[in-house]
PDB file of C-alpha atoms in Angstrom:
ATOM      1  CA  UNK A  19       0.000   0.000   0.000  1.00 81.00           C
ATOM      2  CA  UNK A  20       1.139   3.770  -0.570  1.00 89.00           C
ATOM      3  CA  UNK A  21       1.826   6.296   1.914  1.00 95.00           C
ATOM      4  CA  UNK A  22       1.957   9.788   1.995  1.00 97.00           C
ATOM      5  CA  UNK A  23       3.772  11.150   4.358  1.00 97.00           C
ATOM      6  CA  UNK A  24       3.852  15.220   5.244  1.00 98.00           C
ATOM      7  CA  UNK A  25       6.145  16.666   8.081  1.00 95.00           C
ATOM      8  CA  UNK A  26       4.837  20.050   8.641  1.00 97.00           C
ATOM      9  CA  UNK A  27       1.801  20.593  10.411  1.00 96.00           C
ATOM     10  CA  UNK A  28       1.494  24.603   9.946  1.00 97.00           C
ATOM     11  CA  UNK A  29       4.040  26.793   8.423  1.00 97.00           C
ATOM     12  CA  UNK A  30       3.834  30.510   8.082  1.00 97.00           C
ATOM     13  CA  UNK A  31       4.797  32.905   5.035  1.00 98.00           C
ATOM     14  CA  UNK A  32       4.977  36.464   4.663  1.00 98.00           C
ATOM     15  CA  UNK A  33       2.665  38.124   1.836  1.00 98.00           C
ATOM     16  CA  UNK A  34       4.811  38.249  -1.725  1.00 97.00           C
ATOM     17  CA  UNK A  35       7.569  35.732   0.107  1.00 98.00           C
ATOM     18  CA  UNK A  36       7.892  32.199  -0.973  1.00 98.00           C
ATOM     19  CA  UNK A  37       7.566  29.325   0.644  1.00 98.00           C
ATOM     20  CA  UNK A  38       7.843  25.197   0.358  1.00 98.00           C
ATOM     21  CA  UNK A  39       5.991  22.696   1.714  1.00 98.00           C
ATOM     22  CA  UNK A  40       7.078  19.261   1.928  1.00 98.00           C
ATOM     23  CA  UNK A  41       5.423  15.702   1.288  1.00 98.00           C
ATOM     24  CA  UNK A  42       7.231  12.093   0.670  1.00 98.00           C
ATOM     25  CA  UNK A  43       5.562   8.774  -0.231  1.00 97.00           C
ATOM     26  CA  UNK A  44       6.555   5.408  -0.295  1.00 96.00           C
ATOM     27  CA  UNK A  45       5.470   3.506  -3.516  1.00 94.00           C
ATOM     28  CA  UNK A  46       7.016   0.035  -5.140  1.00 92.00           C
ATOM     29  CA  UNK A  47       4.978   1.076  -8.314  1.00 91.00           C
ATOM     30  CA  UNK A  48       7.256   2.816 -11.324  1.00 89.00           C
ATOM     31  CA  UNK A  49       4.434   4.916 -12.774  1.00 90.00           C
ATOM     32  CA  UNK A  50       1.894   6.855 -10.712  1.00 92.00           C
ATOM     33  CA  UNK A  51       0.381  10.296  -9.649  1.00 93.00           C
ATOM     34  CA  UNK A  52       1.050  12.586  -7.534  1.00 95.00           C
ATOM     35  CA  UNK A  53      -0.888  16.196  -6.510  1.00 96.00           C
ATOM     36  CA  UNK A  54      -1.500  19.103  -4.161  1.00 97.00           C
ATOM     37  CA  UNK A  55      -4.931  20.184  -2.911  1.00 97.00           C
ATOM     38  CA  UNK A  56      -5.634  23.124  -1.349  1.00 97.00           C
ATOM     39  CA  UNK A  57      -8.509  22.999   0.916  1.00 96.00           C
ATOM     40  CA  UNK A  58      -9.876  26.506   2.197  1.00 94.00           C
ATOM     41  CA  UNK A  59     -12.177  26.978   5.189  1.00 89.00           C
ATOM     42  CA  UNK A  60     -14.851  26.458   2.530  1.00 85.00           C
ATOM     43  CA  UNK A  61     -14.185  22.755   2.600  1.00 89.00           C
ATOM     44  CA  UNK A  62     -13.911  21.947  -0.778  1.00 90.00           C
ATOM     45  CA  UNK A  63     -10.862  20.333  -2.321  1.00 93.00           C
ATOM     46  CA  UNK A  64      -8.820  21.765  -5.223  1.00 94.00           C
ATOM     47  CA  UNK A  65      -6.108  20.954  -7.264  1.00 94.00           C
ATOM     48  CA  UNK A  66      -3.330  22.767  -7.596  1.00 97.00           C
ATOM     49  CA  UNK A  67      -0.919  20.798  -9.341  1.00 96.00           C
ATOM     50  CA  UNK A  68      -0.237  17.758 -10.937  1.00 94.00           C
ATOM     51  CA  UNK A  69       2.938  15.850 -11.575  1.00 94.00           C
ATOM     52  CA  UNK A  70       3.231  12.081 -13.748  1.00 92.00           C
ATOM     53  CA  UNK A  71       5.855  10.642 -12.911  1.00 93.00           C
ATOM     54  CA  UNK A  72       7.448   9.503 -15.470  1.00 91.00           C
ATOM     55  CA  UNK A  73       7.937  12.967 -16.703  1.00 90.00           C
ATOM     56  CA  UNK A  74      11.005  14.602 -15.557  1.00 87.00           C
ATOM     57  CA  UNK A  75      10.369  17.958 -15.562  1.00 93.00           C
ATOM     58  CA  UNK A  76       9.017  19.655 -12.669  1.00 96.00           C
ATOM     59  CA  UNK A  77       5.400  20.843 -13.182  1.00 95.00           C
ATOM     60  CA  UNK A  78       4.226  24.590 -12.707  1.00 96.00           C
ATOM     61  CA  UNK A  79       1.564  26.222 -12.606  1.00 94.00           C
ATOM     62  CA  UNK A  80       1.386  30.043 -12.493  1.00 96.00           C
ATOM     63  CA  UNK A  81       3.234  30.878  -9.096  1.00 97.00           C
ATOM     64  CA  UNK A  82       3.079  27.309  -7.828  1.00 98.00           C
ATOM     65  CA  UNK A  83       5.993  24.969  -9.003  1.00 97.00           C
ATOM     66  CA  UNK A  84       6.996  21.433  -7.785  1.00 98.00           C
ATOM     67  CA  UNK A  85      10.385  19.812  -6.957  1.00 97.00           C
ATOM     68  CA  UNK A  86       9.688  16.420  -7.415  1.00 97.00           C
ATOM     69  CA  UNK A  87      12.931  13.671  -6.470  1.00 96.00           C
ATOM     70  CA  UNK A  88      11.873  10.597  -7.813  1.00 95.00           C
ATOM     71  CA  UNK A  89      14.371   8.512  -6.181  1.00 95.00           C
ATOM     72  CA  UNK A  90      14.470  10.085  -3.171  1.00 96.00           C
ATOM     73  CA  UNK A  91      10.627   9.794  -3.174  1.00 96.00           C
ATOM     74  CA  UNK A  92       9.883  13.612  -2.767  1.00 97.00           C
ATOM     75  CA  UNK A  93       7.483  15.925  -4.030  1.00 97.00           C
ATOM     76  CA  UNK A  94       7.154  19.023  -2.437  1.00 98.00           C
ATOM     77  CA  UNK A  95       5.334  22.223  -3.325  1.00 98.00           C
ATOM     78  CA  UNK A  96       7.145  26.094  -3.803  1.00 98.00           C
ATOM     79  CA  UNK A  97       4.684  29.171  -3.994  1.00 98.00           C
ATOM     80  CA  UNK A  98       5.809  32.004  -4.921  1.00 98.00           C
ATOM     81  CA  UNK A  99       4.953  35.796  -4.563  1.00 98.00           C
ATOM     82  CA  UNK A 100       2.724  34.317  -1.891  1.00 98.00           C
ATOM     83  CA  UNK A 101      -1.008  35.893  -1.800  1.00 97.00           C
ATOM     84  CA  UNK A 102      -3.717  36.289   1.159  1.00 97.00           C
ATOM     85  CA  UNK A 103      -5.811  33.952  -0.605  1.00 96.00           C
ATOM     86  CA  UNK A 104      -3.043  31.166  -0.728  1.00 97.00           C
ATOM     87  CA  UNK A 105      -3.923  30.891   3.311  1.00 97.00           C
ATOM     88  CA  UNK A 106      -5.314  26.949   3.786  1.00 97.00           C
ATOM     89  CA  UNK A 107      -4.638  23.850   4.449  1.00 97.00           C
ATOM     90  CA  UNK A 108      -2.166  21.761   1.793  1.00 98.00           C
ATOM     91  CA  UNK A 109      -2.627  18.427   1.308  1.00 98.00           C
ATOM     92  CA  UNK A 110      -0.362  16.341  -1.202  1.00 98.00           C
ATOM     93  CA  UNK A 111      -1.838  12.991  -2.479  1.00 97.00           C
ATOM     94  CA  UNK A 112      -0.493  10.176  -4.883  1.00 95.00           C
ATOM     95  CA  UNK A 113      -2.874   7.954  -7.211  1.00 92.00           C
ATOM     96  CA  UNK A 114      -1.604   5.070  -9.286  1.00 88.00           C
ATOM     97  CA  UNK A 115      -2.175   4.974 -12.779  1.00 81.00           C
ATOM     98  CA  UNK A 116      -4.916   2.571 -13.580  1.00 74.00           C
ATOM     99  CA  UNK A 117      -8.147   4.499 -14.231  1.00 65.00           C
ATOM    100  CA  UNK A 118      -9.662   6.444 -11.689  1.00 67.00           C
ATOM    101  CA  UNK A 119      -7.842   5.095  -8.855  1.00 79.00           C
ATOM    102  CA  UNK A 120      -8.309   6.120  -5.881  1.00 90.00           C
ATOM    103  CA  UNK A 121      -5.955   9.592  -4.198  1.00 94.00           C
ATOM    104  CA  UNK A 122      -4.028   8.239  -1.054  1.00 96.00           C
ATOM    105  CA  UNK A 123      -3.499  11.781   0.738  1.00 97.00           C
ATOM    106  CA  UNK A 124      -0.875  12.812   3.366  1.00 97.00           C
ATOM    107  CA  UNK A 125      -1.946  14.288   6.987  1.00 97.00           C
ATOM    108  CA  UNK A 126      -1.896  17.968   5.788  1.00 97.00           C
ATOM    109  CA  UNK A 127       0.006  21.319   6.212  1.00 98.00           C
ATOM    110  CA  UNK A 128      -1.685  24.266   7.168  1.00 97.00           C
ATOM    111  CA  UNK A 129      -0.732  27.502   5.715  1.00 98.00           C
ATOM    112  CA  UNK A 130      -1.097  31.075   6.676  1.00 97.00           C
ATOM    113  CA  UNK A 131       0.062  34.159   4.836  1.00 97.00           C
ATOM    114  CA  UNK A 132       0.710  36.957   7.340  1.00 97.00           C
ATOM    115  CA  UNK A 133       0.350  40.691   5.783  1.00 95.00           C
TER     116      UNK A 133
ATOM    117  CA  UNK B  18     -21.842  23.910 -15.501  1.00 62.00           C
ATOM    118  CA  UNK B  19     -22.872  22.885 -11.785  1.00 73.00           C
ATOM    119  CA  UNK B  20     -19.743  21.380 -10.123  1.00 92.00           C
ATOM    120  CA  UNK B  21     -19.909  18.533  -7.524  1.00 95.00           C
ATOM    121  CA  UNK B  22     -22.642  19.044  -5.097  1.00 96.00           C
ATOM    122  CA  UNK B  23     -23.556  17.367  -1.829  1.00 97.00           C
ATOM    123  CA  UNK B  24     -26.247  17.257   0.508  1.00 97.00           C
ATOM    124  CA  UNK B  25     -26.820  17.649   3.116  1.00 97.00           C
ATOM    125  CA  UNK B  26     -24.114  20.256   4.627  1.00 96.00           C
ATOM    126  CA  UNK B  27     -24.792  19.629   7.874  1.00 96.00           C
ATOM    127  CA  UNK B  28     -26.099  16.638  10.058  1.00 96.00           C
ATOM    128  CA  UNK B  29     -26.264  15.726  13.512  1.00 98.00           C
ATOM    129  CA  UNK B  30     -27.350  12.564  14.631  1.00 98.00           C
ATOM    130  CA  UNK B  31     -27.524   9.841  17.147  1.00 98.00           C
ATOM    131  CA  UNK B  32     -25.273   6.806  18.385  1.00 98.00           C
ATOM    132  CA  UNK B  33     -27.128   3.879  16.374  1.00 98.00           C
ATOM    133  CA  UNK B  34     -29.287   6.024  14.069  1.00 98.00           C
ATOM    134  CA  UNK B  35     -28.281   5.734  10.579  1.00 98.00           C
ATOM    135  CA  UNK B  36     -27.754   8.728   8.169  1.00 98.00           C
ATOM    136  CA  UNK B  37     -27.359   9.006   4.352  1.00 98.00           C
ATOM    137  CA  UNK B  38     -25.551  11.251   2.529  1.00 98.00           C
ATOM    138  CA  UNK B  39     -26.296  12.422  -1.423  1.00 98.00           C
ATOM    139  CA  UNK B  40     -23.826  13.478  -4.161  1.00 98.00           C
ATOM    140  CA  UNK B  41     -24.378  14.874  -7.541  1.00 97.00           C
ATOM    141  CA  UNK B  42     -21.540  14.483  -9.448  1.00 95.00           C
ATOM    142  CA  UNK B  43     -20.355  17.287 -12.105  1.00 93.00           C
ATOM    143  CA  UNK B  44     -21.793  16.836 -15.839  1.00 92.00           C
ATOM    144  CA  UNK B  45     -20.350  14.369 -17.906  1.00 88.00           C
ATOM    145  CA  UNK B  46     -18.320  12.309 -14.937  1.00 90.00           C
ATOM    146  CA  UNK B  47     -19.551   8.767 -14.698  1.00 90.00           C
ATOM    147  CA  UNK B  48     -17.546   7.799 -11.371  1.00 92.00           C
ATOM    148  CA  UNK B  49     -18.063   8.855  -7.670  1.00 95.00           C
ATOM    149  CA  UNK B  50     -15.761   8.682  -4.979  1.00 95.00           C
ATOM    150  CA  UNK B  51     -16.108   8.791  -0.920  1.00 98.00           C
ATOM    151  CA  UNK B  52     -13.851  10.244   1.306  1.00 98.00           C
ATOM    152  CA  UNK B  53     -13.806  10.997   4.931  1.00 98.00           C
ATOM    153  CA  UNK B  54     -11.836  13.212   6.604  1.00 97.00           C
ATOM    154  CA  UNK B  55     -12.020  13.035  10.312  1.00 96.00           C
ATOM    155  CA  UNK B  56     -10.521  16.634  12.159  1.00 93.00           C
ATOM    156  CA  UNK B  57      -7.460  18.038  11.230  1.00 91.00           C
ATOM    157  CA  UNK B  58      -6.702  15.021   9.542  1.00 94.00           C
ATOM    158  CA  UNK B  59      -6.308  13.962   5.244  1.00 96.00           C
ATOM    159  CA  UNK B  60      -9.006  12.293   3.948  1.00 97.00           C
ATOM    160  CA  UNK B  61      -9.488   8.832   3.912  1.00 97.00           C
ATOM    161  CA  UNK B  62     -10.466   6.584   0.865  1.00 97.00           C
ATOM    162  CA  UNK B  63     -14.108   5.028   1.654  1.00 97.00           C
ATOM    163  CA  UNK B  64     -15.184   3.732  -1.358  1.00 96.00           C
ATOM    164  CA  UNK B  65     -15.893   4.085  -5.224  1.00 94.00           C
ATOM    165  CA  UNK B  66     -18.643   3.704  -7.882  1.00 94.00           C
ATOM    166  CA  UNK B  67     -18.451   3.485 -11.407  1.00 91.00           C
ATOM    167  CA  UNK B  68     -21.429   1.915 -13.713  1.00 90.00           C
ATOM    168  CA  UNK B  69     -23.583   1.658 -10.464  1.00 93.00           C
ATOM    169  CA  UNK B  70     -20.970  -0.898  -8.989  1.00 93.00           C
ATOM    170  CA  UNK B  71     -18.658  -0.649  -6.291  1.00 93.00           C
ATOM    171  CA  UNK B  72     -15.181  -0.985  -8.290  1.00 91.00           C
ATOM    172  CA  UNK B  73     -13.023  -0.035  -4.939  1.00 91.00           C
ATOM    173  CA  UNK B  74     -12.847   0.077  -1.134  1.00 94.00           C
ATOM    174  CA  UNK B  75     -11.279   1.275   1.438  1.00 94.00           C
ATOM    175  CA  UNK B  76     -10.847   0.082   4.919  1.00 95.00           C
ATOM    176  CA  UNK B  77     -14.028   1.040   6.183  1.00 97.00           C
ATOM    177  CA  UNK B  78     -16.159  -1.281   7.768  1.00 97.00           C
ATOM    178  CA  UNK B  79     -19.637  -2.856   6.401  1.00 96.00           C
ATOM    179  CA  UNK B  80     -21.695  -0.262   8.397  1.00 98.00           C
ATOM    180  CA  UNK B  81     -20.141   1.619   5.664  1.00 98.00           C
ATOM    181  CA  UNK B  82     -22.858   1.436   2.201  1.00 97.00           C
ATOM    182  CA  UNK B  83     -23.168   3.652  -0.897  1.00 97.00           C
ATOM    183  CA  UNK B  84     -25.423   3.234  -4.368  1.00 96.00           C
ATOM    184  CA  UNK B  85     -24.570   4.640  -7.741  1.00 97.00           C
ATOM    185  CA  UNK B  86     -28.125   5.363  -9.772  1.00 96.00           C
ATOM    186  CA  UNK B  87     -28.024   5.808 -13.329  1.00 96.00           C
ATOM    187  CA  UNK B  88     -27.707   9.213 -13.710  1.00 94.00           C
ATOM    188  CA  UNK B  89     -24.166   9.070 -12.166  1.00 94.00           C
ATOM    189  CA  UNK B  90     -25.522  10.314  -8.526  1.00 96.00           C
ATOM    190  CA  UNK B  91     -24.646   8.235  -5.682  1.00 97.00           C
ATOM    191  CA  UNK B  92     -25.262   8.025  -1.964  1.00 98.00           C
ATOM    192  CA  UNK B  93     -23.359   7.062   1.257  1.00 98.00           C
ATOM    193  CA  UNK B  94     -25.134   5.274   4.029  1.00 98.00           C
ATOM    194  CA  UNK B  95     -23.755   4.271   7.138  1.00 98.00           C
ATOM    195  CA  UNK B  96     -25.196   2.498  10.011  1.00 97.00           C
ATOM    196  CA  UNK B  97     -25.047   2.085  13.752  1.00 98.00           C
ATOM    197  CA  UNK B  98     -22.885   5.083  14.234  1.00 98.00           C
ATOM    198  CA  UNK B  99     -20.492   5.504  16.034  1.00 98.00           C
ATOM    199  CA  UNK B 100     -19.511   8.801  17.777  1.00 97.00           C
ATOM    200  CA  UNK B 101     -15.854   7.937  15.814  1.00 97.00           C
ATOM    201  CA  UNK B 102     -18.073   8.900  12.382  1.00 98.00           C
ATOM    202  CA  UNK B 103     -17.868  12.186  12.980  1.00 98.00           C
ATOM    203  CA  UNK B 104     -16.535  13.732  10.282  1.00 98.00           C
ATOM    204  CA  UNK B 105     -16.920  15.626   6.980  1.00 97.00           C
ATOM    205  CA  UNK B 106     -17.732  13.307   3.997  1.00 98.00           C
ATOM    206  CA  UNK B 107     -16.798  14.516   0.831  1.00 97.00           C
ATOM    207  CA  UNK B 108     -17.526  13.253  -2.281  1.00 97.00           C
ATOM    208  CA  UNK B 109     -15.185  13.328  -5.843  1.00 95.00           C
ATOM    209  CA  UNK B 110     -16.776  13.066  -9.170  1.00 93.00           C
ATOM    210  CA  UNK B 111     -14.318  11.747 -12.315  1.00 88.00           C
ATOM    211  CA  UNK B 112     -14.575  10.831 -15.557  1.00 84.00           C
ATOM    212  CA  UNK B 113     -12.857   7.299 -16.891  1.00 76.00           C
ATOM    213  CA  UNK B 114     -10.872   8.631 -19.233  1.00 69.00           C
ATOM    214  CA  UNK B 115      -7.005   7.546 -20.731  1.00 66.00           C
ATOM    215  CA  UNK B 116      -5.704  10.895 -20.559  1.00 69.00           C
ATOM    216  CA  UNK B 117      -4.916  11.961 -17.324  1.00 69.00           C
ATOM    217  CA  UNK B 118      -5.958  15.550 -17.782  1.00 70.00           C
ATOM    218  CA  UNK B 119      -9.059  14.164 -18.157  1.00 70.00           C
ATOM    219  CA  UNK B 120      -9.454  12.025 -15.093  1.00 76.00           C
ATOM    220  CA  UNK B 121      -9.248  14.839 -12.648  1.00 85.00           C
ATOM    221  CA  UNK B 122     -10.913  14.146  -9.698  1.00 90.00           C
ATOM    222  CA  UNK B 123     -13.550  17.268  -8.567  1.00 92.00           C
ATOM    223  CA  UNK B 124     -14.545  17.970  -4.711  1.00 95.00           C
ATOM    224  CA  UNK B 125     -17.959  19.055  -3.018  1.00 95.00           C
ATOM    225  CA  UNK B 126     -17.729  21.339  -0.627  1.00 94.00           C
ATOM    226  CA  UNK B 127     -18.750  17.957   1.895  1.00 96.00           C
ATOM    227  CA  UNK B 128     -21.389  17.234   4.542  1.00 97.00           C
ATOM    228  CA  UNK B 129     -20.100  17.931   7.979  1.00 97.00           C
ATOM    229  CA  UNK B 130     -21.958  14.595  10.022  1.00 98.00           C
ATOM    230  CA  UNK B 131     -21.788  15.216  13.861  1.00 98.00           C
ATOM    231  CA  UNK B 132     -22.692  12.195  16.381  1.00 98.00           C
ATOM    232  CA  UNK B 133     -23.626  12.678  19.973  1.00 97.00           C
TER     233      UNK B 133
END
């Protein structure tokens, strides 16, 4: 079974500063998923970004980026020019690749952008 | 183009009453997934529906039911709770598709279930 594993409960940015969150997963499969969710106090989940990986290249997406260490089984998430509205809670997940598998999802990190 | 919607938001019930919870997925997806995410935790895989079958499961115990009608909706029932299924239940909507763009899994906003 996969794991998703995420070491930082909360971490704090400053407004326009950049900051990284960090996830690992354990996986014996080659091929496979891997995301970040956002979840604001509105509940509902939604993606930020998405990474295959058996692409190499890290996947952005506007101000959000990846750095994703295959090997080392590492994904985490760098946002950039950080906005009020980036304030949630983070979640990073990891799907296989048959179809519509189901998103295994790490214990969270909880974000706040201070002014 | 209506997203993923659940109902109800809210629900408080009893030890040993049982509760069901609706989803609607989002136009054109033909799978439904459960998830429940218990306090300041991730969410965990309950169960999934595609073609009005249950295709995958989680570790969730029997008291633990869902239905997939045929226009795509679904529903999660559970019985006997337990004051441990407290929780917000969120349901995913997804298409089966071979591009991966195209199997991106959409939220509701949940149903926050309370047991006392």
């Amino acid at each position: 079974a996969q794991t998703v594993t995420q070491s930082q409960p909360e971490m704090s940015v400053q407004e326009a500063e950049t900051v990284t969150l960090s996830c690992t997963y354990d996986t014996s499969e080659s091929d496979y998923y891997l995301f970040w969710y956002k979840q604001p106090p509105s509940r509902q989940m939604i993606l930020v970004i998405r990474q295959e990986a058996y692409k190499q290249q890290n996947a952005t997406e506007n101000r959000f980026s990846v750095n994703f260490q295959k090997a080392a089984k590492s994904f985490s998430l760098k946002i950039s020019d950080s906005q009020l509205g980036d304030a949630a809670m983070y979640f990073c997940a990891y799907r296989s690749v048959p179809l519509a598998s189901r998103l295994t999802f790490g214990e969270g990190t909880q974000l706040t952008v201070n002014p | 183009d209506a997203g993923v919607t659940q109902s109800p938001t809210h629900l408080i019930k009893t030890r040993g009453q049982q509760v069901t919870l609706r989803c609607s997925p989002k136009s054109g997806h033909d799978t439904v997934s459960w998830y429940q995410q218990a306090l300041g935790q991730g969410p965990q895989f309950i169960f999934q529906y595609y073609e009005e079958e249950e295709r995958q499961r989680g570790n969730f115990p029997d008291r633990f039911s869902g239905h997939q009608f045929p226009n795509y909706s679904s529903e999660l029932n559970v019985n006997a709770l337990l004051l441990g299924d407290s929780a917000l239940y969120l349901c995913a909507s997804s298409l089966v598709a071979h591009k991966v763009e195209d199997t991106e899994a959409f939220f509701g906003q949940g149903t926050r279930l309370t047991v006392v």
